[in-house]
């Protein structure tokens, strides 16, 4: 009988909910992240990876599992590297949290000095970016997207958006919102160069990862007036303790409350994970798979961008 292993530290509400749900109908074993390397799984076994624990515990110990299901919003770098290799199926939770991300992004525009019904630039057109773009269009904003891969047929006309290179997008948008995974081509994706291309009255929103934005450059741009506002729920060292003068001026909005802690989120995510595991074990369609990403070819609009990164699927 297939076994589902849950690797997480204590006090992980999502993994607690997953364990409670799965233990009713299957064989579930909970381990610490560092114990993953001691497991001897079969190709029919699954691993649910929680938020806590040392990232290096996952670097070499995943390949024997049939499916690795990450239970957090931002997968550790080693997990993305293995996913990019195509050697194993690794899934995230974007399909179940994309609406929550869209709500948060929209909420960020409240305290920020945004232009009403302005031009939006959405970087990354995966599940999350698609829902954010759809929400912006519904609010009567004009939306551009930057995406490293050719979007699926019909999605641009379906959403009513246009595609640009990253440079053109940041230069022409009143709101730039980032929805990509961390990676070598996005460390950072928005640097001093891209900030200088942006309008001085534009705002930047980052719900992707600390590494995709050069925080020191953002702080300098906020102070100098070259950037009107910045909002993030994944602050790095520069914004972990927000500068009060920037906050009080309405230029900086920072939250460290993960979406997985919202009311009802752990149970909702647990049900999604249960469905994904059942789909894998029955040979069905697993949702939220991380896909290997190639660089665009010449002639593709993203080819002329300074750099791009895998979208958040």
Short mmCIF file of C-alpha atoms in Angstrom, two decimals:
data_model
loop_
_atom_site.label_atom_id
_atom_site.label_comp_id
_atom_site.label_asym_id
_atom_site.label_seq_id
_atom_site.Cartn_x
_atom_site.Cartn_y
_atom_site.Cartn_z
CA UNK A 1 0.00 0.00 0.00
CA UNK A 2 1.41 3.45 -0.90
CA UNK A 3 2.74 5.53 1.98
CA UNK A 4 2.51 9.29 2.30
CA UNK A 5 5.38 10.83 4.24
CA UNK A 6 4.99 14.30 5.71
CA UNK A 7 8.27 16.15 6.32
CA UNK A 8 7.80 19.21 8.47
CA UNK A 9 8.76 20.86 11.71
CA UNK A 10 6.37 21.27 14.61
CA UNK A 11 3.64 23.91 14.50
CA UNK A 12 3.01 23.67 10.77
CA UNK A 13 -0.77 24.23 10.46
CA UNK A 14 -0.97 23.03 6.86
CA UNK A 15 0.89 19.77 7.53
CA UNK A 16 -1.13 19.27 10.71
CA UNK A 17 -4.30 19.52 8.62
CA UNK A 18 -2.87 17.21 5.94
CA UNK A 19 -1.90 14.60 8.53
CA UNK A 20 -5.33 14.75 10.17
CA UNK A 21 -7.09 14.35 6.82
CA UNK A 22 -4.92 11.63 5.30
CA UNK A 23 -4.63 9.50 8.44
CA UNK A 24 -8.35 8.74 8.18
CA UNK A 25 -7.94 6.74 4.98
CA UNK A 26 -4.30 5.85 4.41
CA UNK A 27 -0.84 5.09 5.69
CA UNK A 28 0.78 8.35 6.83
CA UNK A 29 4.21 8.80 8.41
CA UNK A 30 5.39 12.15 9.73
CA UNK A 31 9.12 12.80 9.90
CA UNK A 32 11.45 15.72 10.49
CA UNK A 33 12.98 17.30 7.37
CA UNK A 34 16.45 15.98 8.17
CA UNK A 35 15.08 12.44 8.39
CA UNK A 36 14.03 12.42 4.73
CA UNK A 37 17.41 11.02 3.74
CA UNK A 38 16.89 7.97 5.95
CA UNK A 39 13.66 6.95 4.24
CA UNK A 40 13.48 4.14 1.70
CA UNK A 41 10.40 5.04 -0.33
CA UNK A 42 8.88 3.23 -3.28
CA UNK A 43 7.98 4.94 -6.54
CA UNK A 44 4.33 4.77 -5.48
CA UNK A 45 5.02 6.73 -2.27
CA UNK A 46 4.51 10.47 -1.90
CA UNK A 47 6.24 13.12 0.16
CA UNK A 48 4.48 16.22 1.48
CA UNK A 49 7.06 18.90 2.30
CA UNK A 50 6.17 21.47 4.95
CA UNK A 51 7.35 25.02 5.40
CA UNK A 52 9.93 24.57 8.12
CA UNK A 53 13.28 22.85 8.19
CA UNK A 54 16.65 23.10 6.54
CA UNK A 55 16.43 23.44 2.78
CA UNK A 56 19.51 21.31 2.22
CA UNK A 57 17.64 18.32 3.66
CA UNK A 58 15.75 18.09 0.36
CA UNK A 59 18.59 18.44 -2.11
CA UNK A 60 19.44 14.80 -2.75
CA UNK A 61 16.75 12.80 -1.03
CA UNK A 62 13.68 13.25 -3.22
CA UNK A 63 14.34 11.21 -6.33
CA UNK A 64 12.94 7.92 -5.06
CA UNK A 65 9.48 9.36 -4.40
CA UNK A 66 6.76 9.16 -7.00
CA UNK A 67 5.44 12.63 -6.18
CA UNK A 68 6.70 15.44 -3.98
CA UNK A 69 3.96 17.84 -2.90
CA UNK A 70 5.16 21.13 -1.45
CA UNK A 71 2.72 22.55 1.12
CA UNK A 72 3.88 26.16 1.21
CA UNK A 73 3.63 29.22 -1.02
CA UNK A 74 7.34 29.45 -1.85
CA UNK A 75 9.23 26.20 -2.51
CA UNK A 76 12.88 26.07 -1.41
CA UNK A 77 15.47 26.53 -4.13
CA UNK A 78 16.63 22.89 -4.11
CA UNK A 79 13.09 21.72 -4.84
CA UNK A 80 12.85 24.04 -7.84
CA UNK A 81 16.23 22.84 -9.10
CA UNK A 82 15.09 19.23 -8.99
CA UNK A 83 11.81 20.14 -10.68
CA UNK A 84 13.70 21.93 -13.46
CA UNK A 85 15.72 18.77 -14.08
CA UNK A 86 12.51 16.93 -14.97
CA UNK A 87 13.61 13.88 -12.99
CA UNK A 88 10.63 13.81 -10.64
CA UNK A 89 7.10 15.16 -10.34
CA UNK A 90 6.98 18.06 -7.88
CA UNK A 91 3.76 19.97 -7.27
CA UNK A 92 2.91 23.19 -5.46
CA UNK A 93 -0.27 24.73 -4.10
CA UNK A 94 -0.70 27.66 -6.50
CA UNK A 95 -4.06 26.40 -7.85
CA UNK A 96 -5.59 26.55 -4.38
CA UNK A 97 -4.07 29.85 -3.19
CA UNK A 98 -4.11 31.92 -6.38
CA UNK A 99 -7.35 33.69 -5.43
CA UNK A 100 -5.91 34.51 -2.01
CA UNK A 101 -2.82 35.99 -3.68
CA UNK A 102 -5.02 38.06 -6.00
CA UNK A 103 -6.94 39.33 -2.98
CA UNK A 104 -3.70 40.27 -1.23
CA UNK A 105 -2.32 42.08 -4.27
CA UNK A 106 -5.56 44.03 -4.65
CA UNK A 107 -5.48 44.79 -0.93
CA UNK A 108 -1.95 46.15 -1.20
CA UNK A 109 -3.11 48.78 -3.69
CA UNK A 110 -5.37 50.28 -1.01
CA UNK A 111 -2.71 51.89 1.21
CA UNK A 112 -0.25 52.42 -1.65
CA UNK A 113 -0.42 55.62 -3.73
CA UNK A 114 -1.73 53.86 -6.84
CA UNK A 115 -3.33 55.55 -9.83
CA UNK A 116 -7.04 54.63 -10.10
CA UNK A 117 -7.67 52.29 -13.04
CA UNK A 118 -4.02 52.58 -14.02
CA UNK A 119 -1.94 50.37 -16.30
CA UNK A 120 -0.95 47.10 -14.64
CA UNK A 121 2.08 44.97 -15.44
CA UNK A 122 1.89 41.34 -14.32
CA UNK A 123 5.20 39.46 -14.44
CA UNK A 124 4.58 35.71 -14.71
CA UNK A 125 1.40 34.26 -16.24
CA UNK A 126 1.06 31.02 -14.32
CA UNK A 127 -1.93 30.16 -12.16
CA UNK A 128 -1.26 33.02 -9.75
CA UNK A 129 -0.42 35.66 -12.35
CA UNK A 130 -3.48 34.70 -14.40
CA UNK A 131 -5.82 35.28 -11.47
CA UNK A 132 -4.12 38.58 -10.62
CA UNK A 133 -4.41 39.72 -14.25
CA UNK A 134 -8.05 38.65 -14.36
CA UNK A 135 -8.77 40.63 -11.19
CA UNK A 136 -7.04 43.75 -12.56
CA UNK A 137 -8.99 43.54 -15.82
CA UNK A 138 -12.22 43.18 -13.84
CA UNK A 139 -11.29 46.42 -12.07
CA UNK A 140 -11.09 48.10 -15.51
CA UNK A 141 -7.31 48.39 -15.59
CA UNK A 142 -5.31 47.88 -18.78
CA UNK A 143 -3.00 44.91 -18.25
CA UNK A 144 0.30 43.83 -19.81
CA UNK A 145 2.07 40.59 -18.99
CA UNK A 146 5.69 39.47 -19.23
CA UNK A 147 6.21 35.73 -19.45
CA UNK A 148 9.27 33.65 -20.29
CA UNK A 149 7.20 30.96 -21.99
CA UNK A 150 4.79 31.35 -24.86
CA UNK A 151 1.38 31.60 -23.14
CA UNK A 152 -1.11 28.86 -23.89
CA UNK A 153 -3.22 29.43 -26.97
CA UNK A 154 -6.03 31.92 -26.47
CA UNK A 155 -5.19 32.98 -22.91
CA UNK A 156 -4.19 36.55 -23.84
CA UNK A 157 -7.42 37.25 -25.73
CA UNK A 158 -9.41 35.43 -23.04
CA UNK A 159 -7.98 37.73 -20.37
CA UNK A 160 -7.94 40.82 -22.57
CA UNK A 161 -4.24 41.50 -21.94
CA UNK A 162 -1.21 42.13 -24.12
CA UNK A 163 2.28 40.66 -23.85
CA UNK A 164 5.45 42.73 -23.54
CA UNK A 165 9.08 42.26 -22.70
CA UNK A 166 9.97 42.91 -19.08
CA UNK A 167 11.63 46.22 -19.99
CA UNK A 168 8.59 47.55 -21.84
CA UNK A 169 6.28 46.32 -19.10
CA UNK A 170 8.07 48.04 -16.21
CA UNK A 171 8.50 51.23 -18.24
CA UNK A 172 4.82 51.53 -19.10
CA UNK A 173 3.02 50.30 -15.96
CA UNK A 174 1.57 52.19 -13.02
CA UNK A 175 1.51 48.97 -10.97
CA UNK A 176 4.07 46.19 -11.45
CA UNK A 177 3.28 42.95 -9.62
CA UNK A 178 5.64 39.96 -9.55
CA UNK A 179 4.47 36.34 -9.71
CA UNK A 180 7.51 34.22 -10.52
CA UNK A 181 9.61 31.63 -8.73
CA UNK A 182 13.05 32.38 -7.39
CA UNK A 183 15.89 31.25 -9.63
CA UNK A 184 19.22 32.15 -11.21
CA UNK A 185 17.58 34.40 -13.82
CA UNK A 186 15.60 36.24 -11.16
CA UNK A 187 18.15 37.02 -8.47
CA UNK A 188 17.17 39.76 -8.67
CA UNK A 189 14.60 40.16 -11.43
CA UNK A 190 13.97 43.78 -10.44
CA UNK A 191 17.28 45.55 -9.87
CA UNK A 192 18.38 49.18 -9.97
CA UNK A 193 18.29 48.98 -13.77
CA UNK A 194 14.61 47.98 -13.94
CA UNK A 195 13.67 50.49 -11.23
CA UNK A 196 15.19 53.30 -13.30
CA UNK A 197 12.94 52.25 -16.19
CA UNK A 198 9.80 52.54 -14.05
CA UNK A 199 7.64 55.65 -13.75
CA UNK A 200 8.36 57.72 -10.66
CA UNK A 201 4.69 57.48 -9.63
CA UNK A 202 4.54 53.69 -10.14
CA UNK A 203 4.31 51.09 -7.38
CA UNK A 204 5.92 47.66 -7.15
CA UNK A 205 4.30 44.62 -5.51
CA UNK A 206 6.27 41.47 -4.68
CA UNK A 207 4.51 38.34 -3.42
CA UNK A 208 7.01 36.01 -5.11
CA UNK A 209 10.24 35.73 -3.16
CA UNK A 210 12.74 37.97 -1.38
CA UNK A 211 15.44 37.24 -3.95
CA UNK A 212 13.54 38.52 -7.00
CA UNK A 213 13.87 42.15 -5.88
CA UNK A 214 16.98 44.15 -4.98
CA UNK A 215 15.63 45.54 -1.72
CA UNK A 216 18.45 48.04 -1.21
CA UNK A 217 17.77 49.50 -4.65
CA UNK A 218 14.04 49.63 -3.88
CA UNK A 219 14.67 51.42 -0.58
CA UNK A 220 16.87 53.98 -2.33
CA UNK A 221 14.25 54.50 -5.05
CA UNK A 222 11.55 55.07 -2.43
CA UNK A 223 13.72 57.61 -0.59
CA UNK A 224 14.70 59.48 -3.74
CA UNK A 225 11.17 59.57 -5.14
CA UNK A 226 12.04 57.42 -8.14
CA UNK A 227 9.46 54.85 -6.97
CA UNK A 228 6.14 55.79 -5.42
CA UNK A 229 5.48 52.67 -3.36
CA UNK A 230 6.47 49.08 -2.57
CA UNK A 231 4.46 46.27 -0.98
CA UNK A 232 5.61 42.76 -0.10
CA UNK A 233 4.69 39.74 1.99
CA UNK A 234 8.16 38.21 1.67
CA UNK A 235 10.51 40.85 3.10
CA UNK A 236 14.24 40.29 3.23
CA UNK A 237 16.74 41.84 5.65
CA UNK A 238 16.19 45.39 4.38
CA UNK A 239 12.45 45.39 5.04
CA UNK A 240 12.07 42.84 7.85
CA UNK A 241 11.99 45.85 10.17
CA UNK A 242 10.24 48.43 7.98
CA UNK A 243 11.55 51.99 8.00
CA UNK A 244 8.90 53.96 9.88
CA UNK A 245 9.31 57.09 7.78
CA UNK A 246 8.55 55.12 4.60
CA UNK A 247 5.60 53.34 6.22
CA UNK A 248 4.08 56.53 7.63
CA UNK A 249 4.49 58.23 4.26
CA UNK A 250 2.43 55.47 2.65
CA UNK A 251 5.34 54.35 0.50
CA UNK A 252 5.99 50.96 2.11
CA UNK A 253 3.59 48.15 3.04
CA UNK A 254 5.03 44.98 4.59
CA UNK A 255 3.31 41.92 6.02
CA UNK A 256 4.93 38.73 7.25
CA UNK A 257 1.68 36.82 7.75
CA UNK A 258 1.73 33.90 5.29
CA UNK A 259 -1.38 33.17 3.26
CA UNK A 260 -1.32 29.65 4.68
CA UNK A 261 -2.19 31.14 8.09
CA UNK A 262 -5.40 32.78 6.90
CA UNK A 263 -8.67 31.50 8.31
CA UNK A 264 -9.64 28.26 6.60
CA UNK A 265 -6.47 28.12 4.48
CA UNK A 266 -4.81 25.06 6.11
CA UNK A 267 -7.94 22.95 5.68
CA UNK A 268 -8.49 24.17 2.11
CA UNK A 269 -4.88 23.41 1.18
CA UNK A 270 -5.05 20.01 2.89
CA UNK A 271 -8.08 19.04 0.81
CA UNK A 272 -6.26 20.12 -2.35
CA UNK A 273 -3.21 18.06 -1.39
CA UNK A 274 -5.38 15.03 -0.63
CA UNK A 275 -6.98 15.32 -4.08
CA UNK A 276 -3.56 15.63 -5.73
CA UNK A 277 -2.19 12.57 -3.96
CA UNK A 278 -5.23 10.52 -4.93
CA UNK A 279 -4.88 11.68 -8.53
CA UNK A 280 -1.24 10.61 -8.62
CA UNK A 281 -1.93 7.20 -7.11
CA UNK A 282 -4.80 6.55 -9.53
CA UNK A 283 -2.89 7.76 -12.59
CA UNK A 284 -4.92 10.95 -12.88
CA UNK A 285 -3.95 14.57 -13.49
CA UNK A 286 -1.81 16.17 -10.77
CA UNK A 287 -2.39 19.91 -10.45
CA UNK A 288 0.22 22.57 -9.79
CA UNK A 289 3.20 20.68 -11.21
CA UNK A 290 6.42 22.68 -11.47
CA UNK A 291 7.54 22.51 -15.08
CA UNK A 292 11.05 22.73 -16.55
CA UNK A 293 11.48 26.10 -18.27
CA UNK A 294 13.63 26.89 -21.30
CA UNK A 295 14.80 30.33 -22.32
CA UNK A 296 12.73 31.89 -25.14
CA UNK A 297 13.93 31.76 -28.73
CA UNK A 298 14.79 34.80 -30.83
CA UNK A 299 11.60 36.44 -32.05
CA UNK A 300 9.71 35.69 -28.83
CA UNK A 301 8.93 39.00 -27.02
CA UNK A 302 10.56 37.73 -23.82
CA UNK A 303 13.83 37.16 -25.70
CA UNK A 304 14.48 40.89 -25.57
CA UNK A 305 13.80 41.20 -21.87
CA UNK A 306 16.73 41.80 -19.55
CA UNK A 307 15.94 38.55 -17.75
CA UNK A 308 12.95 36.45 -16.81
CA UNK A 309 12.08 33.64 -14.44
CA UNK A 310 9.68 30.68 -14.30
CA UNK A 311 6.12 31.68 -13.60
CA UNK A 312 4.40 30.46 -10.46
CA UNK A 313 2.38 27.40 -11.49
#
